[in-house]
Amino acid sequence: MTGESVWLRVPVGEDAHRWITRTGCRRVLFIIHNVTSATRLLDVLPLFHSDMRVQMFATCTGSSPFLSGVPELLAQAGLPVLPWDQAKATDFDLAVSASYGGELSAIQGKLAILSHGVGYNKKLAAPSTEHRAPSTEHRAPSTEHRAPVFGLSPEWLLADGRPLATATVLSHPEQLERLRASCPEAAPTAVLAGDPCYDRILAALPQRDRFRRALGVAPGQRLIVLSSTWAPRSLFGRASTPEADDDLLPWLLSRLTTELPADEYRTVAVLHPNIWHGHGPGQVRTWLDSARRAGLAAIPPLEGWRQALIAADCVLGDHSSVTYYAASIGVPVVLGAFPQQDLDPLSPVAALGRTAPRLVRRGSLRAQIDRAIATHEPGRYKRLAEQTSSSPGESAALLRRLFYDLMDLPEPTDHPALLDPLPLPPYEPAHRTAPIRVLTETTGTTPPQVTVVRHPVIGDGPDLPEPPAGQAEAAHTLVDEETRETGRLRIADIVVRCAAADDPRVGPPAAWTSEALTRHPYCGLVAYVDGPDRCVVRTRAGDLVRLSAAPDPGGRPDLCDPAAYASALYGWLASGRPLGEALPEITVRTGSTAHRVTVELLPHSAPQASSSAIPARIRSAPTRSPFSS
């Protein structure tokens, strides 16, 4: 025992037999290198569920530079956590790792090593340790010029010339071919057992619509996922010097805001855990602050990223496993970064880099995304999908069989081997607290129609795109009352608040809207969003109006941001049309999608007879682009 950690006394320890309740259990140790590797171990943990003959443990090698987040993850798993020194000194029937980091050769028991990504693709030099000194004396053919590939090269697989693992788990024979070529000594330990992460994705594909709704994707919206691994040459990284003006990320985040209309695109970011835990979650959120205020959602590093891939219409990615998983399930991908020099050229991920379109900074981001979606063929990445796993849907059965064979224990016969289904994420619609510039165009059809195009405005960023000729009748600014740019509230045309109708802090809607008009004397309309498909607005004339979108054919609410409906009504009034002519329904068009919106006068309101409720500065709205300086 070291002075830095207290060894457990139960359920293992010198006198553990005095304190434990269930005796004679097989001991299974999950070896965690960092949060990234832990995600794969959490995938397979259910394979031991309901087996009263197995006692599970966890430990952390302490060898990773990315140790942040590990204690919280271990606490969440709820397993007994052994200090690394105690883990090395304890006998186990089975140890399972999803990384080659740490002194794995010191583990006393049979060791199974899984990949923590989609196979083995990256070149990565093995850290030197006093316990790992692979002998090359009798190796043939020569390995002098081989670049080390993480998980397939002798630098990772051997210790003192012998394989580290009892079982090296692979997901496809192509990995076995590369293993035999690069490290034949370890080839006898190889076991083809599929990919549990991929199997969980495949099993959840029928839940795509539910995942989209959980992410707040409205009808007609396209979900765009930014996917980045870690390291300087990743999409999120910066391989150039700080003085060089070729950092892609700021440009990309700004163009997501300026080019993609808020109601036609939903954006989320899936970042490698090493980014979150290497730089700190607070720092990552700070870097993403402007984009998040414009509506970007940052998916937590442990759960939710697979659901986002399933829900996606396009992934802007790099050489990460996440991008490859997206391509393998048929999602269009555009590569913003792809350092071929960091990959084994024979790997499937390297093949993706030779196949997928590249993001061109000089071109329109929206055009490139739309082109990738429009020209994508379902079978484009069929061969890559086939190389993800040679046993799709079977990894649970294969892995449980392997684990129990290694423990010399019969598999349970009363229940099949199953993985946990991907959970339904919490509902998280886009919440934009940045000011929003809105273009509207009204049409005197039956019912009346208002076209709305909205773009968040971040600081002094690039100009927003010019609207097509004849498609911008008026413009106004909408600002959330929770905005950081509080000065914008003084010049906002619409002030909006999002809260439950019965929120005692700000509601009810009738009270807040009345007070808000007093607090913000220069706005023409205020809106209280109290549901995913509805809001209450009050005009400067005092009319209180409920705007409610019609549900879809299945009765589910339309998830378009209700603030867009408030902008539509504002545009209607700003064009000089009376409120009465908008009753009982208007059509709000966002992109190619039409939303039927009921316009209902609430009690103690009278129909507006003229446009006098809209300030004169708004009624004379310009027909030129409001974004021109």
XYZ file of C-alpha atoms in Angstrom:
629
model
C 0.000 0.000 0.000
C 1.292 3.459 -0.898
C 1.021 6.595 1.164
C -1.139 8.172 -1.538
C -4.088 5.765 -1.484
C -5.898 3.600 1.014
C -6.314 -0.009 -0.019
C -9.750 -1.581 0.135
C -10.456 -4.107 2.870
C -13.704 -5.322 1.346
C -14.640 -7.068 -0.916
C -10.903 -7.743 -1.361
C -8.105 -7.280 1.142
C -6.164 -9.178 3.771
C -9.182 -9.902 5.947
C -11.958 -9.419 3.388
C -13.388 -12.879 4.158
C -14.572 -11.528 7.499
C -16.702 -8.804 5.952
C -18.077 -9.931 2.605
C -21.585 -11.338 2.251
C -21.277 -13.366 -0.945
C -18.238 -15.608 -1.046
C -16.617 -17.577 -3.839
C -17.338 -15.036 -6.586
C -15.216 -14.762 -9.695
C -13.372 -11.452 -9.710
C -13.625 -9.218 -12.778
C -11.539 -6.036 -12.955
C -12.315 -3.152 -15.319
C -9.107 -1.248 -16.004
C -9.743 2.397 -16.832
C -7.117 4.483 -18.549
C -9.229 7.630 -18.999
C -12.843 8.587 -19.721
C -12.463 7.639 -23.386
C -11.547 4.027 -22.661
C -14.131 3.846 -19.894
C -16.966 4.426 -22.356
C -16.207 1.107 -24.051
C -15.988 -0.701 -20.722
C -19.387 0.698 -19.777
C -20.695 -0.754 -23.050
C -19.780 -4.293 -21.963
C -20.484 -4.059 -18.243
C -24.116 -5.301 -18.722
C -22.749 -8.651 -19.935
C -22.215 -9.533 -16.280
C -25.588 -8.315 -15.052
C -27.717 -10.637 -12.915
C -24.870 -13.109 -12.376
C -24.582 -13.713 -8.650
C -21.312 -15.583 -9.217
C -19.369 -12.496 -10.343
C -17.962 -9.607 -8.308
C -16.832 -6.645 -10.407
C -14.184 -4.046 -9.577
C -12.707 -0.988 -11.229
C -9.306 0.639 -11.136
C -7.501 3.468 -12.895
C -3.931 3.034 -14.108
C -3.125 6.685 -13.482
C -0.948 6.631 -16.603
C -3.070 8.834 -18.838
C -2.525 12.588 -19.137
C -6.321 12.837 -19.221
C -7.397 11.838 -15.716
C -10.010 14.550 -15.230
C -13.511 13.112 -15.073
C -12.401 9.611 -14.088
C -13.346 9.834 -10.372
C -16.837 11.049 -11.266
C -17.258 8.262 -13.801
C -16.124 5.612 -11.315
C -18.529 6.966 -8.727
C -21.339 6.800 -11.271
C -20.526 3.156 -12.096
C -20.798 2.284 -8.390
C -18.212 -0.506 -8.434
C -15.568 -0.972 -5.737
C -12.564 1.075 -6.878
C -9.129 -0.356 -6.139
C -6.023 1.846 -6.066
C -3.787 0.836 -8.951
C -1.120 -0.578 -6.666
C -3.682 -2.808 -4.955
C -5.118 -3.865 -8.321
C -1.654 -5.030 -9.415
C -1.224 -6.979 -6.179
C -4.614 -8.731 -6.318
C -5.543 -11.922 -8.154
C -8.385 -11.657 -10.663
C -10.139 -14.216 -12.803
C -10.542 -11.673 -15.600
C -9.293 -8.167 -16.283
C -10.813 -6.099 -19.103
C -9.158 -3.013 -20.551
C -9.997 -0.768 -23.498
C -6.529 0.750 -23.714
C -2.883 -0.250 -23.645
C -1.862 2.451 -21.202
C -0.289 1.612 -17.859
C 1.584 -1.397 -16.527
C -0.866 -3.972 -17.828
C 1.796 -6.678 -17.671
C 1.633 -6.430 -13.869
C -2.008 -7.556 -13.740
C -2.435 -10.955 -12.066
C -5.086 -12.669 -14.122
C -6.245 -13.202 -17.674
C -6.389 -9.954 -19.589
C -8.765 -9.085 -22.438
C -8.098 -5.852 -24.326
C -10.773 -4.173 -26.461
C -10.536 -1.236 -28.805
C -12.057 1.960 -27.419
C -12.815 3.252 -30.909
C -13.681 1.884 -34.297
C -10.791 -0.559 -34.632
C -7.130 0.478 -34.675
C -6.219 3.306 -37.020
C -3.946 5.946 -35.504
C -0.179 6.023 -35.424
C 0.882 6.675 -31.869
C 4.241 6.047 -30.263
C 4.046 3.891 -27.147
C 5.110 5.609 -23.921
C 8.313 4.184 -22.517
C 7.910 2.343 -19.218
C 10.395 0.286 -17.280
C 8.044 -2.689 -17.529
C 7.591 -2.593 -21.286
C 10.679 -3.439 -23.292
C 9.625 -5.529 -26.268
C 12.304 -7.783 -27.626
C 12.834 -7.768 -31.403
C 15.561 -10.393 -31.449
C 13.598 -13.161 -33.135
C 11.034 -11.104 -34.987
C 10.707 -11.635 -38.722
C 10.271 -9.837 -40.986
C 12.179 -6.732 -39.924
C 10.201 -3.973 -38.233
C 12.814 -1.248 -38.545
C 10.703 0.977 -40.794
C 7.280 0.244 -39.387
C 5.411 3.185 -37.893
C 3.739 2.174 -34.636
C -0.045 1.835 -34.981
C -1.850 2.056 -31.673
C -3.117 -1.385 -30.689
C -1.526 -3.272 -33.592
C 2.211 -2.671 -33.240
C 4.732 -4.507 -31.029
C 5.397 -1.300 -29.107
C 1.898 -1.629 -27.682
C 1.187 -5.348 -27.793
C 4.291 -6.913 -26.265
C 6.103 -6.793 -22.965
C 9.445 -8.572 -22.703
C 8.715 -10.069 -26.101
C 5.451 -11.690 -24.977
C 1.854 -10.589 -25.656
C 0.347 -8.426 -22.947
C -3.160 -9.736 -23.494
C -4.609 -13.186 -23.121
C -7.249 -12.060 -25.639
C -6.841 -9.187 -28.110
C -10.385 -8.375 -29.184
C -10.829 -7.300 -32.802
C -13.992 -6.370 -34.647
C -13.088 -7.344 -38.219
C -10.662 -9.673 -40.047
C -8.960 -6.706 -41.731
C -7.587 -5.815 -38.289
C -6.347 -9.369 -37.892
C -4.513 -9.145 -41.220
C -2.726 -5.981 -40.139
C -1.995 -7.510 -36.725
C -0.389 -10.573 -38.315
C 1.755 -8.354 -40.547
C 2.912 -5.964 -37.836
C 3.117 -8.174 -34.737
C 2.825 -11.898 -35.483
C 3.693 -12.747 -31.872
C 0.357 -11.346 -30.719
C -1.752 -12.844 -33.510
C -2.574 -16.053 -31.558
C -4.312 -13.935 -28.916
C -6.687 -12.325 -31.449
C -10.418 -12.917 -31.035
C -13.042 -11.613 -33.481
C -15.922 -10.458 -31.296
C -17.593 -7.539 -33.070
C -18.046 -3.977 -31.875
C -20.441 -3.360 -28.944
C -20.545 0.403 -29.529
C -21.539 -0.109 -33.165
C -24.120 -2.710 -32.167
C -25.747 -0.268 -29.760
C -25.932 2.250 -32.597
C -27.433 -0.281 -35.004
C -30.037 -1.373 -32.458
C -31.098 2.252 -31.928
C -31.470 3.244 -35.592
C -35.278 2.850 -35.464
C -35.312 5.525 -32.728
C -33.995 8.214 -35.103
C -37.147 10.346 -35.066
C -37.274 10.287 -31.267
C -33.629 11.296 -31.002
C -34.235 14.163 -33.426
C -37.130 15.404 -31.355
C -35.057 15.129 -28.174
C -32.504 17.432 -29.802
C -35.256 19.876 -30.726
C -35.032 19.254 -34.473
C -38.154 20.745 -36.036
C -39.932 19.583 -39.217
C -37.851 20.580 -42.220
C -34.755 21.271 -40.140
C -31.433 19.630 -40.921
C -29.323 18.453 -38.005
C -25.638 19.218 -38.532
C -23.156 17.502 -36.177
C -19.610 18.772 -35.666
C -17.388 15.834 -34.749
C -13.808 16.219 -33.572
C -11.182 13.960 -32.083
C -8.388 15.437 -29.980
C -4.835 16.620 -30.873
C -3.632 19.625 -32.880
C -4.502 18.243 -36.321
C -8.126 17.518 -35.406
C -11.085 19.641 -36.486
C -11.136 21.295 -33.068
C -7.353 21.613 -32.968
C -4.861 24.067 -34.303
C -1.863 22.480 -35.931
C -0.427 25.775 -37.128
C 1.448 28.324 -35.067
C -0.629 30.815 -33.084
C 0.630 33.594 -35.358
C -0.706 31.922 -38.513
C -4.112 33.038 -39.668
C -5.338 29.652 -40.865
C -7.231 28.386 -37.829
C -10.312 26.688 -39.282
C -12.406 26.423 -36.124
C -13.289 30.112 -35.564
C -14.253 30.424 -39.229
C -16.387 27.295 -39.066
C -18.225 28.303 -35.889
C -18.935 31.776 -37.258
C -20.207 30.453 -40.585
C -22.561 28.058 -38.811
C -24.242 31.149 -37.403
C -24.074 33.503 -40.348
C -24.875 31.080 -43.172
C -27.331 28.600 -41.672
C -30.805 30.042 -40.954
C -31.778 29.209 -37.388
C -35.084 27.561 -38.262
C -33.698 25.476 -41.117
C -30.629 24.003 -39.382
C -29.935 22.662 -35.901
C -26.283 22.322 -34.896
C -24.622 20.198 -32.199
C -20.984 19.475 -31.363
C -19.579 16.062 -30.423
C -16.080 16.481 -29.012
C -13.632 13.808 -27.913
C -13.489 13.326 -24.123
C -9.795 14.237 -24.214
C -10.792 17.714 -25.386
C -13.301 18.117 -22.572
C -11.058 16.668 -19.862
C -7.740 17.856 -21.259
C -8.669 21.536 -21.421
C -11.481 21.485 -18.848
C -15.247 21.503 -19.469
C -15.475 25.131 -18.407
C -12.780 26.150 -20.869
C -14.392 24.197 -23.726
C -17.741 25.834 -23.017
C -15.973 29.196 -22.977
C -14.442 28.557 -26.397
C -17.864 27.569 -27.715
C -19.681 30.391 -25.954
C -20.621 32.500 -28.972
C -21.769 29.464 -30.941
C -23.727 28.125 -27.975
C -25.520 31.450 -27.505
C -26.388 31.234 -31.197
C -27.956 27.808 -30.685
C -25.146 25.218 -30.873
C -25.596 22.349 -28.397
C -22.464 20.749 -26.926
C -23.133 17.041 -26.364
C -21.677 15.739 -23.057
C -18.605 13.531 -23.578
C -19.983 10.318 -22.074
C -23.536 9.891 -23.346
C -25.602 11.314 -26.176
C -23.105 11.371 -29.034
C -24.352 8.135 -30.596
C -27.924 9.403 -30.497
C -26.782 12.614 -32.219
C -25.123 10.601 -35.016
C -28.283 8.589 -35.581
C -30.319 11.796 -35.733
C -27.879 13.666 -37.998
C -28.449 14.806 -41.576
C -24.757 15.605 -42.059
C -21.561 15.323 -40.012
C -18.713 17.806 -40.312
C -15.858 15.773 -38.944
C -12.291 14.569 -39.066
C -10.420 11.288 -38.581
C -12.322 10.392 -35.417
C -14.152 7.139 -34.782
C -17.318 9.204 -34.410
C -17.065 10.420 -38.007
C -16.427 6.873 -39.195
C -19.405 5.520 -37.259
C -21.543 8.217 -38.905
C -20.420 7.178 -42.372
C -20.960 3.505 -41.523
C -24.662 4.108 -40.804
C -25.130 6.074 -44.019
C -24.890 9.666 -42.777
C -23.292 12.128 -45.244
C -19.948 13.383 -43.950
C -17.769 16.328 -44.894
C -14.188 16.305 -43.613
C -12.966 19.564 -42.137
C -9.629 18.066 -41.072
C -8.016 14.781 -42.005
C -4.290 14.258 -41.302
C -3.491 11.171 -43.367
C 0.013 11.182 -41.896
C -1.435 10.317 -38.490
C -3.189 7.171 -39.746
C -2.269 3.690 -40.842
C -2.780 3.963 -44.621
C -4.227 0.435 -44.621
C -6.919 1.269 -42.081
C -10.598 1.820 -42.931
C -10.509 5.298 -41.402
C -7.724 6.268 -43.810
C -9.931 4.938 -46.615
C -12.727 7.248 -45.470
C -10.324 10.169 -45.898
C -9.758 9.151 -49.497
C -13.497 8.897 -50.154
C -15.433 11.612 -48.326
C -15.643 15.229 -49.573
C -13.448 17.853 -47.946
C -14.593 21.145 -46.473
C -13.299 24.089 -48.497
C -12.862 27.226 -46.462
C -13.103 29.504 -49.487
C -16.589 28.275 -50.395
C -20.021 28.677 -48.866
C -20.443 26.390 -45.868
C -24.169 26.048 -46.440
C -23.668 25.150 -50.090
C -21.150 22.457 -49.182
C -23.444 20.959 -46.546
C -26.466 21.013 -48.844
C -24.425 19.502 -51.685
C -23.142 16.690 -49.461
C -26.712 15.843 -48.441
C -28.208 16.169 -51.929
C -25.539 14.087 -53.678
C -25.162 11.426 -50.987
C -25.955 7.884 -52.063
C -27.074 5.435 -49.357
C -24.482 2.852 -50.372
C -21.584 5.250 -50.682
C -19.811 3.929 -47.593
C -21.126 0.379 -47.773
C -17.671 -1.204 -47.810
C -16.543 0.930 -44.877
C -19.650 -0.100 -42.956
C -18.848 -3.740 -43.609
C -15.374 -3.215 -42.117
C -16.772 -1.745 -38.912
C -17.740 -5.191 -37.673
C -17.729 -8.664 -39.177
C -20.446 -9.671 -36.714
C -22.943 -6.797 -36.530
C -25.467 -7.300 -33.782
C -23.564 -10.233 -32.262
C -20.903 -8.626 -30.076
C -22.820 -9.191 -26.823
C -22.991 -12.951 -27.345
C -19.404 -13.184 -28.624
C -17.895 -11.097 -25.856
C -19.795 -12.789 -23.056
C -18.713 -16.172 -24.363
C -15.100 -14.982 -24.440
C -15.212 -13.476 -20.956
C -16.762 -16.527 -19.349
C -14.379 -18.870 -21.149
C -11.474 -16.861 -19.764
C -12.964 -17.133 -16.266
C -13.560 -20.869 -16.757
C -17.171 -20.295 -15.769
C -20.301 -21.491 -17.622
C -22.368 -18.686 -19.128
C -25.708 -17.882 -17.504
C -28.478 -19.981 -19.012
C -31.452 -18.018 -17.698
C -30.937 -14.852 -19.751
C -29.278 -13.959 -23.060
C -26.282 -11.692 -23.464
C -27.605 -8.191 -24.064
C -26.217 -4.658 -24.270
C -28.028 -1.677 -22.819
C -30.177 0.224 -25.339
C -29.173 3.808 -26.005
C -31.245 5.987 -23.672
C -33.560 8.682 -24.964
C -31.745 11.963 -24.251
C -33.503 14.735 -22.356
C -35.377 17.234 -24.485
C -32.942 20.006 -25.389
C -34.228 22.529 -27.908
C -31.959 25.267 -29.175
C -31.890 28.216 -26.789
C -30.566 31.297 -28.535
C -29.691 34.168 -26.253
C -27.742 36.034 -28.926
C -29.702 38.776 -30.711
C -31.490 37.514 -33.804
C -31.971 39.435 -37.037
C -35.182 38.456 -38.764
C -36.335 38.893 -42.362
C -40.064 38.597 -43.030
C -42.229 38.627 -46.111
C -46.040 38.629 -45.931
C -48.459 37.247 -48.485
C -52.177 37.981 -48.532
C -53.201 34.396 -49.161
C -55.890 32.422 -47.366
C -54.823 31.788 -44.718
C -52.297 34.656 -44.607
C -48.669 33.567 -44.984
C -45.517 35.050 -43.491
C -42.070 33.797 -44.490
C -39.485 34.089 -41.716
C -35.687 33.821 -42.004
C -33.699 34.219 -38.785
C -29.972 34.495 -38.115
C -28.312 34.980 -34.714
C -25.884 37.894 -34.614
C -22.629 37.446 -32.700
C -20.573 40.560 -31.994
C -18.974 42.094 -35.049
C -18.846 38.845 -36.984
C -19.195 38.474 -40.766
C -22.146 40.064 -42.512
C -25.171 37.861 -42.862
C -25.959 36.718 -46.391
C -27.981 38.936 -48.701
C -31.567 37.675 -49.122
C -32.650 36.650 -52.609
C -34.172 39.523 -54.568
C -37.809 40.120 -53.682
C -37.767 37.829 -50.665
C -37.216 40.371 -47.888
C -40.074 42.762 -47.206
C -39.048 43.883 -43.739
C -36.495 43.265 -41.053
C -36.445 43.419 -37.292
C -34.389 42.315 -34.297
C -35.487 39.803 -31.654
C -33.632 39.598 -28.338
C -34.016 37.085 -25.521
C -34.434 38.785 -22.157
C -31.614 36.550 -20.838
C -29.157 37.869 -23.406
C -25.653 38.855 -22.405
C -25.903 41.833 -24.775
C -28.266 43.700 -22.465
C -27.733 46.914 -24.417
C -29.516 45.284 -27.361
C -32.715 45.072 -25.311
C -33.078 48.841 -25.612
C -33.274 48.660 -29.396
C -34.989 45.288 -29.777
C -38.176 45.133 -31.823
C -39.228 41.946 -30.031
C -38.227 40.871 -26.535
C -38.760 37.196 -25.725
C -38.748 35.149 -22.529
C -38.753 31.323 -22.321
C -40.343 29.837 -19.187
C -43.157 27.582 -18.050
C -46.541 29.264 -17.845
C -46.686 28.617 -14.101
C -43.111 29.685 -13.349
C -43.606 31.819 -10.224
C -40.439 33.798 -10.877
C -41.650 35.419 -14.110
C -45.093 34.099 -15.056
C -47.888 33.936 -15.792
C -47.531 35.075 -19.432
C -50.154 37.804 -19.186
C -48.360 39.416 -16.255
C -44.870 39.137 -17.728
C -45.883 40.522 -21.125
C -47.533 43.517 -19.505
C -44.494 44.207 -17.336
C -42.073 43.605 -20.221
C -43.683 46.275 -22.377
C -43.064 48.713 -19.539
C -39.472 47.550 -19.010
C -38.680 47.748 -22.721
C -40.527 50.849 -23.936
C -39.069 50.869 -27.433
C -40.025 47.350 -28.545
C -43.164 46.745 -30.570
C -44.034 43.306 -29.235
C -43.079 40.940 -26.426
C -43.361 37.136 -26.442
C -43.523 34.599 -23.611
C -42.614 31.132 -24.898
C -44.320 28.705 -22.515
C -44.226 25.493 -24.518
C -42.385 23.768 -27.353
C -45.013 24.869 -29.892
C -46.651 27.967 -28.468
C -46.177 31.429 -27.040
C -48.194 34.356 -25.724
C -47.480 37.756 -27.253
C -48.620 41.232 -26.330
C -48.549 44.094 -28.795
C -47.796 47.702 -27.955
C -51.552 48.341 -28.317
C -52.132 45.905 -25.457
C -53.575 42.989 -27.435
C -52.799 39.651 -25.781
C -52.538 36.846 -28.326
C -51.872 33.120 -28.067
C -49.903 31.644 -31.018
C -50.074 27.840 -31.232
C -48.676 25.624 -33.967
C -50.768 22.745 -35.267
C -49.415 19.314 -34.249
C -48.128 16.796 -36.750
C -50.403 13.997 -38.035
C -49.434 11.889 -35.015
C -50.474 14.607 -32.582
C -46.921 15.567 -31.583
C -46.106 19.257 -31.199
C -44.380 21.163 -33.971
C -40.887 21.872 -32.600
C -40.180 25.019 -34.590
C -39.053 27.750 -32.186
C -42.257 29.590 -31.195
C -40.317 32.858 -31.256
C -40.428 32.506 -35.037
C -44.220 32.729 -34.822
C -43.915 35.925 -32.802
C -41.661 37.332 -35.534
C -44.193 36.303 -38.155
C -46.990 38.164 -36.365
C -44.710 41.147 -35.892
C -43.901 41.135 -39.604
C -47.609 40.958 -40.369
C -48.352 44.010 -38.230
C -45.258 45.872 -39.434
C -46.481 45.519 -43.021
C -49.524 47.648 -42.098
C -52.013 44.795 -41.853
C -54.422 44.728 -38.901
C -54.325 41.988 -36.309
C -57.920 41.018 -37.077
C -56.958 39.839 -40.560
C -54.482 37.358 -39.041
C -57.278 35.595 -37.159
C -57.872 32.719 -36.731
C -54.778 31.279 -38.426
C -51.650 32.208 -40.312
C -49.106 30.081 -42.120
C -45.524 30.638 -41.002
C -42.988 29.438 -43.532
C -39.418 28.607 -42.515
C -37.411 27.408 -45.475
C -39.501 24.823 -47.312
C -41.669 24.023 -44.282
C -45.093 25.529 -43.623
C -46.335 25.747 -40.038
C -50.038 26.270 -39.400
C -50.289 28.661 -36.472
C -53.521 29.457 -34.667
C -53.897 33.126 -33.716
C -56.194 33.443 -30.709
C -57.123 36.626 -28.895
C -57.034 36.042 -25.163
C -59.561 37.568 -22.734
C -59.431 41.304 -22.080
C -57.957 41.939 -25.517
C -59.562 43.781 -28.385
C -58.717 43.293 -32.087
C -56.301 45.853 -33.435
C -57.805 48.066 -36.135
C -54.632 49.581 -37.524
C -50.875 49.325 -37.471
C -50.537 52.111 -34.945
C -49.281 49.619 -32.376
C -46.031 49.253 -34.291
C -43.537 52.115 -33.883
C -43.120 54.252 -36.976
C -39.460 53.274 -37.299
C -40.639 49.698 -37.877
C -43.491 50.402 -40.304
C -40.965 52.007 -42.617
C -38.731 48.952 -42.592
C -36.192 48.802 -45.433
C -36.593 46.448 -48.353
C -32.817 46.259 -48.842
C -30.815 43.803 -46.823
C -30.857 44.825 -43.149
C -27.382 43.358 -42.779
C -25.660 45.839 -45.051
C -23.634 48.452 -43.242
